[in-house]
Short mmCIF file of N, CA and C and ligand atoms in Angstrom, two decimals:
data_model
loop_
_atom_site.label_atom_id
_atom_site.label_comp_id
_atom_site.label_asym_id
_atom_site.label_seq_id
_atom_site.Cartn_x
_atom_site.Cartn_y
_atom_site.Cartn_z
N MET T 13 -14.36 55.87 -138.83
CA MET T 13 -14.84 56.44 -137.58
C MET T 13 -16.21 57.07 -137.80
N GLN T 14 -17.13 56.73 -136.88
CA GLN T 14 -18.51 57.18 -137.05
C GLN T 14 -18.91 57.98 -135.80
N ILE T 15 -19.58 59.11 -136.03
CA ILE T 15 -20.15 59.87 -134.90
C ILE T 15 -21.64 59.56 -134.88
N ARG T 16 -22.14 59.17 -133.72
CA ARG T 16 -23.58 58.87 -133.62
C ARG T 16 -24.06 59.15 -132.21
N SER T 17 -25.38 59.22 -132.08
CA SER T 17 -25.94 59.42 -130.75
C SER T 17 -25.71 58.17 -129.90
N GLU T 18 -25.48 58.41 -128.62
CA GLU T 18 -25.29 57.31 -127.67
C GLU T 18 -26.60 56.51 -127.53
N THR T 19 -26.47 55.22 -127.32
CA THR T 19 -27.64 54.40 -126.97
C THR T 19 -27.38 53.77 -125.61
N SER T 20 -28.40 53.10 -125.06
CA SER T 20 -28.26 52.55 -123.70
C SER T 20 -27.14 51.51 -123.62
N VAL T 21 -26.87 50.82 -124.70
CA VAL T 21 -25.80 49.80 -124.63
C VAL T 21 -24.40 50.43 -124.57
N ASP T 22 -24.30 51.72 -124.86
CA ASP T 22 -22.98 52.40 -124.84
C ASP T 22 -22.59 52.88 -123.45
N ILE T 23 -23.57 52.93 -122.53
CA ILE T 23 -23.38 53.69 -121.28
C ILE T 23 -22.14 53.26 -120.49
N ALA T 24 -21.95 51.96 -120.33
CA ALA T 24 -20.79 51.50 -119.55
C ALA T 24 -19.47 51.85 -120.26
N ARG T 25 -19.49 51.76 -121.58
CA ARG T 25 -18.25 52.06 -122.33
C ARG T 25 -17.96 53.56 -122.35
N VAL T 26 -19.02 54.36 -122.34
CA VAL T 26 -18.83 55.82 -122.27
C VAL T 26 -18.23 56.18 -120.91
N HIS T 27 -18.70 55.52 -119.87
CA HIS T 27 -18.15 55.75 -118.53
C HIS T 27 -16.64 55.42 -118.52
N ALA T 28 -16.33 54.23 -119.04
CA ALA T 28 -14.92 53.79 -119.05
C ALA T 28 -14.04 54.73 -119.88
N LEU T 29 -14.58 55.20 -120.98
CA LEU T 29 -13.82 56.13 -121.83
C LEU T 29 -13.50 57.43 -121.08
N ASN T 30 -14.50 57.95 -120.36
CA ASN T 30 -14.27 59.20 -119.63
C ASN T 30 -13.25 59.01 -118.51
N VAL T 31 -13.29 57.87 -117.83
CA VAL T 31 -12.29 57.58 -116.80
C VAL T 31 -10.90 57.54 -117.43
N ASP T 32 -10.83 56.91 -118.59
CA ASP T 32 -9.55 56.75 -119.28
C ASP T 32 -9.00 58.11 -119.74
N ALA T 33 -9.87 58.94 -120.31
CA ALA T 33 -9.42 60.23 -120.86
C ALA T 33 -9.02 61.21 -119.75
N PHE T 34 -9.76 61.21 -118.65
CA PHE T 34 -9.50 62.19 -117.59
C PHE T 34 -8.62 61.62 -116.47
N ASN T 35 -8.40 60.30 -116.52
CA ASN T 35 -7.57 59.66 -115.52
C ASN T 35 -8.16 59.79 -114.11
N GLN T 36 -9.47 59.90 -114.05
CA GLN T 36 -10.21 59.95 -112.78
C GLN T 36 -11.68 59.70 -113.12
N SER T 37 -12.49 59.49 -112.07
CA SER T 37 -13.88 59.11 -112.37
C SER T 37 -14.87 60.26 -112.29
N ALA T 38 -14.43 61.45 -111.88
CA ALA T 38 -15.37 62.56 -111.65
C ALA T 38 -16.19 62.89 -112.90
N GLU T 39 -15.55 63.01 -114.04
CA GLU T 39 -16.27 63.37 -115.27
C GLU T 39 -17.20 62.24 -115.72
N ALA T 40 -16.73 61.01 -115.56
CA ALA T 40 -17.56 59.85 -115.92
C ALA T 40 -18.82 59.82 -115.05
N ASP T 41 -18.65 60.11 -113.75
CA ASP T 41 -19.80 60.13 -112.84
C ASP T 41 -20.73 61.28 -113.20
N LEU T 42 -20.16 62.42 -113.58
CA LEU T 42 -20.97 63.57 -113.98
C LEU T 42 -21.85 63.22 -115.18
N VAL T 43 -21.27 62.56 -116.16
CA VAL T 43 -22.04 62.13 -117.35
C VAL T 43 -23.21 61.24 -116.92
N ASP T 44 -22.95 60.30 -116.02
CA ASP T 44 -24.02 59.40 -115.55
C ASP T 44 -25.11 60.18 -114.80
N MET T 45 -24.68 61.16 -114.02
CA MET T 45 -25.67 61.94 -113.24
C MET T 45 -26.51 62.83 -114.16
N LEU T 46 -25.88 63.42 -115.17
CA LEU T 46 -26.63 64.29 -116.09
C LEU T 46 -27.65 63.47 -116.89
N ARG T 47 -27.29 62.25 -117.20
CA ARG T 47 -28.22 61.37 -117.90
C ARG T 47 -29.39 61.04 -116.96
N ALA T 48 -29.06 60.68 -115.71
CA ALA T 48 -30.09 60.26 -114.74
C ALA T 48 -31.03 61.40 -114.40
N SER T 49 -30.52 62.62 -114.38
CA SER T 49 -31.37 63.77 -114.01
C SER T 49 -32.12 64.34 -115.21
N ASP T 50 -31.94 63.72 -116.36
CA ASP T 50 -32.62 64.17 -117.59
C ASP T 50 -32.13 65.54 -118.07
N ASP T 51 -30.97 65.94 -117.62
CA ASP T 51 -30.40 67.21 -118.09
C ASP T 51 -29.57 67.01 -119.35
N ALA T 52 -29.19 65.78 -119.65
CA ALA T 52 -28.40 65.52 -120.87
C ALA T 52 -29.31 65.67 -122.08
N ILE T 53 -28.90 66.51 -123.00
CA ILE T 53 -29.71 66.77 -124.20
C ILE T 53 -29.09 66.09 -125.42
N ILE T 54 -27.79 66.22 -125.54
CA ILE T 54 -27.08 65.59 -126.66
C ILE T 54 -25.92 64.78 -126.06
N SER T 55 -25.85 63.51 -126.44
CA SER T 55 -24.74 62.67 -125.99
C SER T 55 -24.29 61.85 -127.19
N LEU T 56 -23.11 62.19 -127.69
CA LEU T 56 -22.62 61.59 -128.93
C LEU T 56 -21.39 60.74 -128.65
N VAL T 57 -21.27 59.66 -129.39
CA VAL T 57 -20.06 58.86 -129.30
C VAL T 57 -19.37 58.83 -130.66
N ALA T 58 -18.06 58.64 -130.60
CA ALA T 58 -17.28 58.36 -131.80
C ALA T 58 -16.91 56.89 -131.73
N GLU T 59 -17.28 56.16 -132.77
CA GLU T 59 -17.04 54.71 -132.78
C GLU T 59 -16.05 54.39 -133.89
N ASP T 60 -15.04 53.60 -133.52
CA ASP T 60 -14.01 53.24 -134.49
C ASP T 60 -13.84 51.72 -134.42
N ASP T 61 -14.20 51.05 -135.47
CA ASP T 61 -14.04 49.59 -135.51
C ASP T 61 -14.71 48.90 -134.32
N GLY T 62 -15.87 49.40 -133.93
CA GLY T 62 -16.59 48.80 -132.81
C GLY T 62 -16.18 49.33 -131.44
N ASP T 63 -15.12 50.14 -131.37
CA ASP T 63 -14.69 50.71 -130.09
C ASP T 63 -15.22 52.13 -129.93
N ILE T 64 -15.61 52.48 -128.70
CA ILE T 64 -15.98 53.86 -128.40
C ILE T 64 -14.68 54.62 -128.11
N VAL T 65 -14.33 55.55 -128.97
CA VAL T 65 -13.06 56.27 -128.81
C VAL T 65 -13.26 57.74 -128.48
N GLY T 66 -14.51 58.21 -128.43
CA GLY T 66 -14.76 59.60 -128.07
C GLY T 66 -16.19 59.77 -127.61
N HIS T 67 -16.39 60.82 -126.82
CA HIS T 67 -17.74 61.11 -126.30
C HIS T 67 -17.85 62.61 -126.01
N VAL T 68 -19.03 63.15 -126.25
CA VAL T 68 -19.31 64.52 -125.84
C VAL T 68 -20.73 64.60 -125.32
N MET T 69 -20.90 65.44 -124.30
CA MET T 69 -22.25 65.66 -123.77
C MET T 69 -22.57 67.15 -123.76
N PHE T 70 -23.81 67.48 -124.11
CA PHE T 70 -24.36 68.83 -123.98
C PHE T 70 -25.56 68.70 -123.03
N SER T 71 -25.57 69.50 -121.97
CA SER T 71 -26.68 69.44 -121.01
C SER T 71 -27.36 70.80 -120.94
N LYS T 72 -28.62 70.78 -120.49
CA LYS T 72 -29.32 72.07 -120.46
C LYS T 72 -28.97 72.85 -119.20
N LEU T 73 -28.81 74.15 -119.39
CA LEU T 73 -28.56 75.04 -118.26
C LEU T 73 -29.88 75.32 -117.56
N VAL T 74 -29.80 75.64 -116.27
CA VAL T 74 -30.99 76.11 -115.55
C VAL T 74 -31.32 77.52 -116.05
N THR T 75 -30.32 78.37 -116.12
CA THR T 75 -30.43 79.70 -116.74
C THR T 75 -29.12 79.99 -117.46
N PRO T 76 -29.16 80.82 -118.51
CA PRO T 76 -30.32 81.35 -119.22
C PRO T 76 -31.15 80.22 -119.87
N PRO T 77 -32.43 80.51 -120.12
CA PRO T 77 -33.28 79.48 -120.71
C PRO T 77 -32.87 79.11 -122.14
N ARG T 78 -33.15 77.87 -122.49
CA ARG T 78 -32.89 77.34 -123.85
C ARG T 78 -31.41 77.44 -124.24
N CYS T 79 -30.54 77.26 -123.24
CA CYS T 79 -29.10 77.26 -123.51
C CYS T 79 -28.50 75.95 -123.01
N LEU T 80 -27.41 75.56 -123.62
CA LEU T 80 -26.74 74.30 -123.29
C LEU T 80 -25.33 74.54 -122.75
N ALA T 81 -24.86 73.59 -121.96
CA ALA T 81 -23.46 73.55 -121.55
C ALA T 81 -22.79 72.40 -122.29
N LEU T 82 -21.64 72.67 -122.83
CA LEU T 82 -20.83 71.63 -123.46
C LEU T 82 -19.86 71.11 -122.40
N ALA T 83 -20.04 69.85 -121.98
CA ALA T 83 -19.14 69.24 -120.99
C ALA T 83 -19.67 67.87 -120.58
N PRO T 84 -18.80 66.94 -120.40
CA PRO T 84 -17.41 66.98 -120.82
C PRO T 84 -17.24 66.45 -122.26
N VAL T 85 -16.05 66.64 -122.78
CA VAL T 85 -15.68 66.01 -124.05
C VAL T 85 -14.42 65.19 -123.78
N ALA T 86 -14.42 63.98 -124.29
CA ALA T 86 -13.33 63.05 -123.97
C ALA T 86 -12.98 62.22 -125.20
N VAL T 87 -11.68 62.07 -125.42
CA VAL T 87 -11.19 61.22 -126.51
C VAL T 87 -10.17 60.25 -125.90
N ALA T 88 -10.25 59.00 -126.30
CA ALA T 88 -9.33 57.98 -125.79
C ALA T 88 -7.88 58.44 -126.00
N PRO T 89 -7.04 58.29 -124.97
CA PRO T 89 -5.66 58.79 -125.06
C PRO T 89 -4.92 58.36 -126.34
N ASP T 90 -5.16 57.14 -126.80
CA ASP T 90 -4.43 56.69 -128.00
C ASP T 90 -5.10 57.15 -129.30
N HIS T 91 -6.15 57.97 -129.19
CA HIS T 91 -6.78 58.51 -130.39
C HIS T 91 -6.86 60.03 -130.38
N GLN T 92 -6.14 60.65 -129.44
CA GLN T 92 -6.18 62.12 -129.38
C GLN T 92 -5.40 62.73 -130.55
N LYS T 93 -5.76 63.96 -130.87
CA LYS T 93 -5.13 64.72 -131.97
C LYS T 93 -5.37 64.07 -133.33
N GLU T 94 -6.51 63.38 -133.45
CA GLU T 94 -6.88 62.83 -134.76
C GLU T 94 -8.13 63.52 -135.30
N GLY T 95 -8.56 64.57 -134.61
CA GLY T 95 -9.74 65.30 -135.07
C GLY T 95 -11.06 64.77 -134.52
N ILE T 96 -11.00 63.81 -133.59
CA ILE T 96 -12.24 63.21 -133.06
C ILE T 96 -12.99 64.20 -132.16
N GLY T 97 -12.26 64.88 -131.29
CA GLY T 97 -12.90 65.90 -130.43
C GLY T 97 -13.58 66.96 -131.29
N THR T 98 -12.88 67.39 -132.31
CA THR T 98 -13.43 68.41 -133.23
C THR T 98 -14.71 67.90 -133.89
N ALA T 99 -14.68 66.67 -134.37
CA ALA T 99 -15.86 66.11 -135.05
C ALA T 99 -17.04 66.00 -134.10
N LEU T 100 -16.78 65.59 -132.86
CA LEU T 100 -17.86 65.44 -131.87
C LEU T 100 -18.48 66.80 -131.54
N ILE T 101 -17.63 67.78 -131.31
CA ILE T 101 -18.13 69.11 -130.92
C ILE T 101 -18.90 69.75 -132.08
N LYS T 102 -18.36 69.65 -133.28
CA LYS T 102 -19.04 70.25 -134.45
C LYS T 102 -20.40 69.59 -134.68
N ARG T 103 -20.45 68.27 -134.56
CA ARG T 103 -21.74 67.58 -134.77
C ARG T 103 -22.74 68.00 -133.69
N GLY T 104 -22.27 68.09 -132.46
CA GLY T 104 -23.15 68.49 -131.36
C GLY T 104 -23.69 69.90 -131.57
N LEU T 105 -22.84 70.80 -132.02
CA LEU T 105 -23.30 72.18 -132.26
C LEU T 105 -24.34 72.22 -133.39
N THR T 106 -24.11 71.42 -134.41
CA THR T 106 -25.07 71.37 -135.53
C THR T 106 -26.43 70.85 -135.04
N MET T 107 -26.38 69.80 -134.21
CA MET T 107 -27.64 69.24 -133.69
C MET T 107 -28.35 70.23 -132.77
N ALA T 108 -27.58 70.92 -131.94
CA ALA T 108 -28.17 71.89 -131.02
C ALA T 108 -28.84 73.02 -131.78
N LYS T 109 -28.19 73.47 -132.83
CA LYS T 109 -28.75 74.55 -133.64
C LYS T 109 -30.05 74.08 -134.32
N ALA T 110 -30.01 72.86 -134.84
CA ALA T 110 -31.20 72.32 -135.53
C ALA T 110 -32.38 72.19 -134.58
N SER T 111 -32.09 71.95 -133.29
CA SER T 111 -33.17 71.81 -132.31
C SER T 111 -33.52 73.16 -131.67
N ARG T 112 -32.99 74.22 -132.23
CA ARG T 112 -33.34 75.59 -131.85
C ARG T 112 -32.93 75.95 -130.41
N TRP T 113 -31.82 75.38 -129.93
CA TRP T 113 -31.21 75.89 -128.70
C TRP T 113 -30.59 77.23 -129.05
N ARG T 114 -30.56 78.16 -128.07
CA ARG T 114 -30.18 79.54 -128.40
C ARG T 114 -28.68 79.79 -128.34
N ALA T 115 -28.00 79.11 -127.40
CA ALA T 115 -26.55 79.34 -127.24
C ALA T 115 -25.96 78.18 -126.46
N VAL T 116 -24.65 78.05 -126.57
CA VAL T 116 -23.92 77.01 -125.84
C VAL T 116 -22.80 77.68 -125.05
N PHE T 117 -22.63 77.25 -123.80
CA PHE T 117 -21.55 77.74 -122.94
C PHE T 117 -20.56 76.61 -122.69
N VAL T 118 -19.31 76.96 -122.54
CA VAL T 118 -18.29 75.95 -122.23
C VAL T 118 -17.25 76.55 -121.30
N LEU T 119 -16.81 75.74 -120.34
CA LEU T 119 -15.73 76.12 -119.44
C LEU T 119 -14.51 75.31 -119.87
N GLY T 120 -13.46 75.98 -120.29
CA GLY T 120 -12.31 75.21 -120.75
C GLY T 120 -11.21 76.12 -121.26
N ASP T 121 -10.29 75.52 -121.97
CA ASP T 121 -9.14 76.26 -122.48
C ASP T 121 -9.52 77.00 -123.76
N PRO T 122 -9.46 78.34 -123.75
CA PRO T 122 -9.81 79.09 -124.97
C PRO T 122 -8.95 78.68 -126.17
N ALA T 123 -7.74 78.20 -125.92
CA ALA T 123 -6.87 77.78 -127.03
C ALA T 123 -7.53 76.66 -127.83
N TYR T 124 -8.35 75.87 -127.17
CA TYR T 124 -9.04 74.79 -127.88
C TYR T 124 -10.41 75.23 -128.39
N TYR T 125 -11.22 75.86 -127.52
CA TYR T 125 -12.63 76.06 -127.86
C TYR T 125 -12.91 77.26 -128.77
N THR T 126 -11.99 78.21 -128.85
CA THR T 126 -12.26 79.35 -129.74
C THR T 126 -12.32 78.91 -131.20
N ARG T 127 -11.71 77.78 -131.53
CA ARG T 127 -11.75 77.31 -132.93
C ARG T 127 -13.16 76.89 -133.35
N PHE T 128 -14.04 76.71 -132.36
CA PHE T 128 -15.42 76.35 -132.69
C PHE T 128 -16.36 77.56 -132.60
N GLY T 129 -15.78 78.74 -132.45
CA GLY T 129 -16.61 79.95 -132.39
C GLY T 129 -16.97 80.38 -130.98
N PHE T 130 -16.46 79.68 -129.96
CA PHE T 130 -16.72 80.11 -128.58
C PHE T 130 -15.84 81.32 -128.27
N ARG T 131 -16.41 82.27 -127.50
CA ARG T 131 -15.67 83.48 -127.17
C ARG T 131 -15.82 83.82 -125.69
N VAL T 132 -14.69 84.12 -125.05
CA VAL T 132 -14.70 84.54 -123.65
C VAL T 132 -15.54 85.81 -123.50
N GLU T 133 -15.40 86.75 -124.44
CA GLU T 133 -16.12 88.03 -124.36
C GLU T 133 -17.63 87.81 -124.34
N ASP T 134 -18.08 86.80 -125.05
CA ASP T 134 -19.53 86.59 -125.16
C ASP T 134 -20.14 86.02 -123.88
N ALA T 135 -19.29 85.48 -123.01
CA ALA T 135 -19.81 84.93 -121.76
C ALA T 135 -19.59 85.90 -120.59
N ALA T 136 -18.84 86.97 -120.84
CA ALA T 136 -18.33 87.81 -119.75
C ALA T 136 -19.43 88.45 -118.91
N LYS T 137 -20.57 88.77 -119.50
CA LYS T 137 -21.59 89.51 -118.73
C LYS T 137 -22.42 88.60 -117.81
N PHE T 138 -22.26 87.29 -117.93
CA PHE T 138 -23.06 86.37 -117.13
C PHE T 138 -22.39 86.10 -115.79
N GLU T 139 -23.21 86.07 -114.74
CA GLU T 139 -22.66 85.80 -113.41
C GLU T 139 -22.41 84.30 -113.27
N THR T 140 -21.19 83.98 -112.87
CA THR T 140 -20.83 82.57 -112.73
C THR T 140 -19.80 82.39 -111.62
N PRO T 141 -19.88 81.28 -110.89
CA PRO T 141 -18.85 81.01 -109.88
C PRO T 141 -17.55 80.53 -110.51
N TYR T 142 -17.57 80.23 -111.79
CA TYR T 142 -16.38 79.69 -112.46
C TYR T 142 -15.48 80.84 -112.92
N PRO T 143 -14.18 80.56 -113.09
CA PRO T 143 -13.26 81.63 -113.54
C PRO T 143 -13.63 82.15 -114.93
N LYS T 144 -13.82 83.46 -115.00
CA LYS T 144 -14.34 84.07 -116.23
C LYS T 144 -13.41 83.92 -117.43
N GLU T 145 -12.10 83.79 -117.14
CA GLU T 145 -11.16 83.70 -118.28
C GLU T 145 -11.26 82.36 -119.00
N TYR T 146 -11.99 81.41 -118.36
CA TYR T 146 -12.15 80.10 -119.00
C TYR T 146 -13.59 79.83 -119.44
N MET T 147 -14.47 80.82 -119.20
CA MET T 147 -15.88 80.63 -119.57
C MET T 147 -16.13 81.27 -120.93
N MET T 148 -16.70 80.50 -121.82
CA MET T 148 -16.95 80.98 -123.19
C MET T 148 -18.39 80.69 -123.61
N ALA T 149 -18.85 81.46 -124.59
CA ALA T 149 -20.19 81.24 -125.13
C ALA T 149 -20.13 81.31 -126.65
N ARG T 150 -21.10 80.65 -127.25
CA ARG T 150 -21.25 80.69 -128.71
C ARG T 150 -22.75 80.69 -128.98
N GLU T 151 -23.22 81.70 -129.67
CA GLU T 151 -24.66 81.70 -129.93
C GLU T 151 -24.99 80.83 -131.13
N LEU T 152 -26.20 80.29 -131.10
CA LEU T 152 -26.67 79.43 -132.19
C LEU T 152 -27.73 80.15 -133.00
N MET T 153 -28.35 81.15 -132.38
CA MET T 153 -29.32 81.98 -133.09
C MET T 153 -28.78 83.40 -133.09
N PRO T 154 -28.78 84.06 -134.23
CA PRO T 154 -28.21 85.40 -134.29
C PRO T 154 -28.88 86.33 -133.26
N GLY T 155 -28.06 87.03 -132.49
CA GLY T 155 -28.59 88.00 -131.52
C GLY T 155 -29.05 87.38 -130.21
N ALA T 156 -28.96 86.07 -130.08
CA ALA T 156 -29.50 85.41 -128.88
C ALA T 156 -28.80 85.90 -127.60
N LEU T 157 -27.49 86.03 -127.64
CA LEU T 157 -26.77 86.39 -126.42
C LEU T 157 -27.04 87.83 -126.00
N LYS T 158 -27.27 88.68 -126.99
CA LYS T 158 -27.56 90.08 -126.69
C LYS T 158 -28.83 90.20 -125.85
N ALA T 159 -29.75 89.29 -126.08
CA ALA T 159 -31.05 89.35 -125.39
C ALA T 159 -31.03 88.69 -124.01
N MET T 160 -29.88 88.18 -123.59
CA MET T 160 -29.82 87.46 -122.31
C MET T 160 -28.86 88.16 -121.36
N ASP T 161 -29.13 87.97 -120.05
CA ASP T 161 -28.12 88.34 -119.05
C ASP T 161 -28.45 87.58 -117.76
N GLY T 162 -27.80 87.96 -116.68
CA GLY T 162 -28.07 87.30 -115.40
C GLY T 162 -27.14 86.15 -115.12
N ALA T 163 -27.66 85.20 -114.36
CA ALA T 163 -26.81 84.12 -113.87
C ALA T 163 -26.71 82.99 -114.89
N LEU T 164 -25.51 82.45 -114.92
CA LEU T 164 -25.24 81.26 -115.73
C LEU T 164 -25.26 80.10 -114.73
N THR T 165 -26.35 79.31 -114.78
CA THR T 165 -26.52 78.26 -113.77
C THR T 165 -26.50 76.89 -114.43
N TYR T 166 -25.50 76.12 -114.08
CA TYR T 166 -25.38 74.78 -114.64
C TYR T 166 -26.39 73.83 -113.97
N ALA T 167 -26.69 72.74 -114.62
CA ALA T 167 -27.59 71.72 -114.06
C ALA T 167 -27.05 71.21 -112.73
N ALA T 168 -27.96 70.77 -111.86
CA ALA T 168 -27.61 70.40 -110.48
C ALA T 168 -26.42 69.42 -110.36
N PRO T 169 -26.31 68.41 -111.22
CA PRO T 169 -25.17 67.47 -111.04
C PRO T 169 -23.80 68.15 -111.07
N PHE T 170 -23.70 69.32 -111.67
CA PHE T 170 -22.40 70.01 -111.70
C PHE T 170 -21.98 70.46 -110.31
N SER T 171 -22.93 70.70 -109.39
CA SER T 171 -22.51 71.14 -108.06
C SER T 171 -21.82 70.00 -107.32
N ALA T 172 -22.25 68.77 -107.57
CA ALA T 172 -21.54 67.63 -106.96
C ALA T 172 -20.14 67.52 -107.54
N PHE T 173 -20.01 67.91 -108.80
CA PHE T 173 -18.72 67.82 -109.50
C PHE T 173 -17.71 68.81 -108.94
N ASP T 174 -18.19 70.01 -108.53
CA ASP T 174 -17.30 71.04 -107.96
C ASP T 174 -16.58 70.49 -106.74
C1 COA O 217 -9.37 67.81 -125.21
C2 COA O 217 -9.71 66.63 -126.12
C3 COA O 217 -11.18 66.29 -125.99
C4 COA O 217 -9.39 67.04 -127.56
O1 COA O 217 -9.79 66.01 -128.42
P1 COA O 217 -8.87 65.58 -129.66
O2 COA O 217 -9.63 64.63 -130.47
O3 COA O 217 -7.56 65.14 -129.12
O4 COA O 217 -8.70 66.99 -130.38
P2 COA O 217 -8.67 67.27 -131.94
O5 COA O 217 -7.88 66.20 -132.63
O6 COA O 217 -10.03 67.51 -132.42
O7 COA O 217 -7.91 68.64 -131.97
C5 COA O 217 -6.52 68.62 -131.74
C6 COA O 217 -6.08 70.03 -131.45
O8 COA O 217 -6.57 70.43 -130.18
C7 COA O 217 -5.47 70.83 -129.35
N1 COA O 217 -5.80 70.49 -127.97
C8 COA O 217 -6.13 69.28 -127.50
N2 COA O 217 -6.35 69.38 -126.17
C9 COA O 217 -6.18 70.67 -125.83
C10 COA O 217 -6.24 71.39 -124.61
N3 COA O 217 -6.57 70.80 -123.45
N4 COA O 217 -5.98 72.71 -124.66
C11 COA O 217 -5.66 73.31 -125.81
N5 COA O 217 -5.57 72.69 -126.99
C12 COA O 217 -5.81 71.37 -127.00
C13 COA O 217 -4.32 70.05 -129.90
O9 COA O 217 -3.10 70.67 -129.56
C14 COA O 217 -4.56 70.15 -131.40
O10 COA O 217 -4.22 71.44 -131.86
P3 COA O 217 -3.84 71.69 -133.40
O11 COA O 217 -5.06 71.34 -134.20
O12 COA O 217 -3.52 73.14 -133.42
O13 COA O 217 -2.70 70.76 -133.65
C15 COA O 217 -8.86 65.38 -125.78
O14 COA O 217 -7.50 65.71 -125.88
C16 COA O 217 -9.12 64.80 -124.40
O15 COA O 217 -10.00 63.93 -124.25
N6 COA O 217 -8.38 65.25 -123.37
C17 COA O 217 -8.54 64.73 -122.03
C18 COA O 217 -9.85 65.15 -121.45
C19 COA O 217 -10.05 66.67 -121.50
O16 COA O 217 -9.18 67.44 -121.07
N7 COA O 217 -11.23 67.12 -122.00
C20 COA O 217 -11.53 68.54 -122.16
C21 COA O 217 -12.04 69.17 -120.97
S1 COA O 217 -13.79 68.88 -120.77
#
């Protein structure tokens, strides 16, 4: 299994994978919209024997500046619980840090995302329309979150997703 950046030839298969993992097309459409709006910063695939079995996207937030949103992450149903989601998220965080993004936010189940260093407490001071108990943050630069406040604004395609 190989983790690598998505290329243009992967796009249709990434769409199909997201439909398969979420059992609906909303997340797959969101991925396509984030790519089209140039908000997608990191888009990684997990490839196994020529098949795309996992995908993760990190997109830039409108505010706070130089911060990313992790969403969505998808693993093919017959490959879940094999560590693929973990590998995709860890690689994405490493790449984001190397490119000097300041922090990453994620909306999801803390039971899953806290293992990557995301914390509900670290996102609590930011204004968001999303439920605070599921909003988490992880800084990539020491002290970055302390220096930020205000609204947490996702890229425009997320409003269509709501
Ligand atoms: C969530 C998802 C990406 C995890 O990927 P994965 O490759 O199956 O996960 P990993 O193998 O890296 O990690 C498995 C661990 O995560 C846990 N886990 C998986 N999905 C979880 C969830 N929704 N909530 C809490 N824990 C979850 C598993 O129980 C397992 O825990 P363990 O290590 O304590 O046994 C994958 O299950 C998936 O695509 N689900 C459908 C789409 C989805 O819900 N995406 C996330 C929202 S954006």
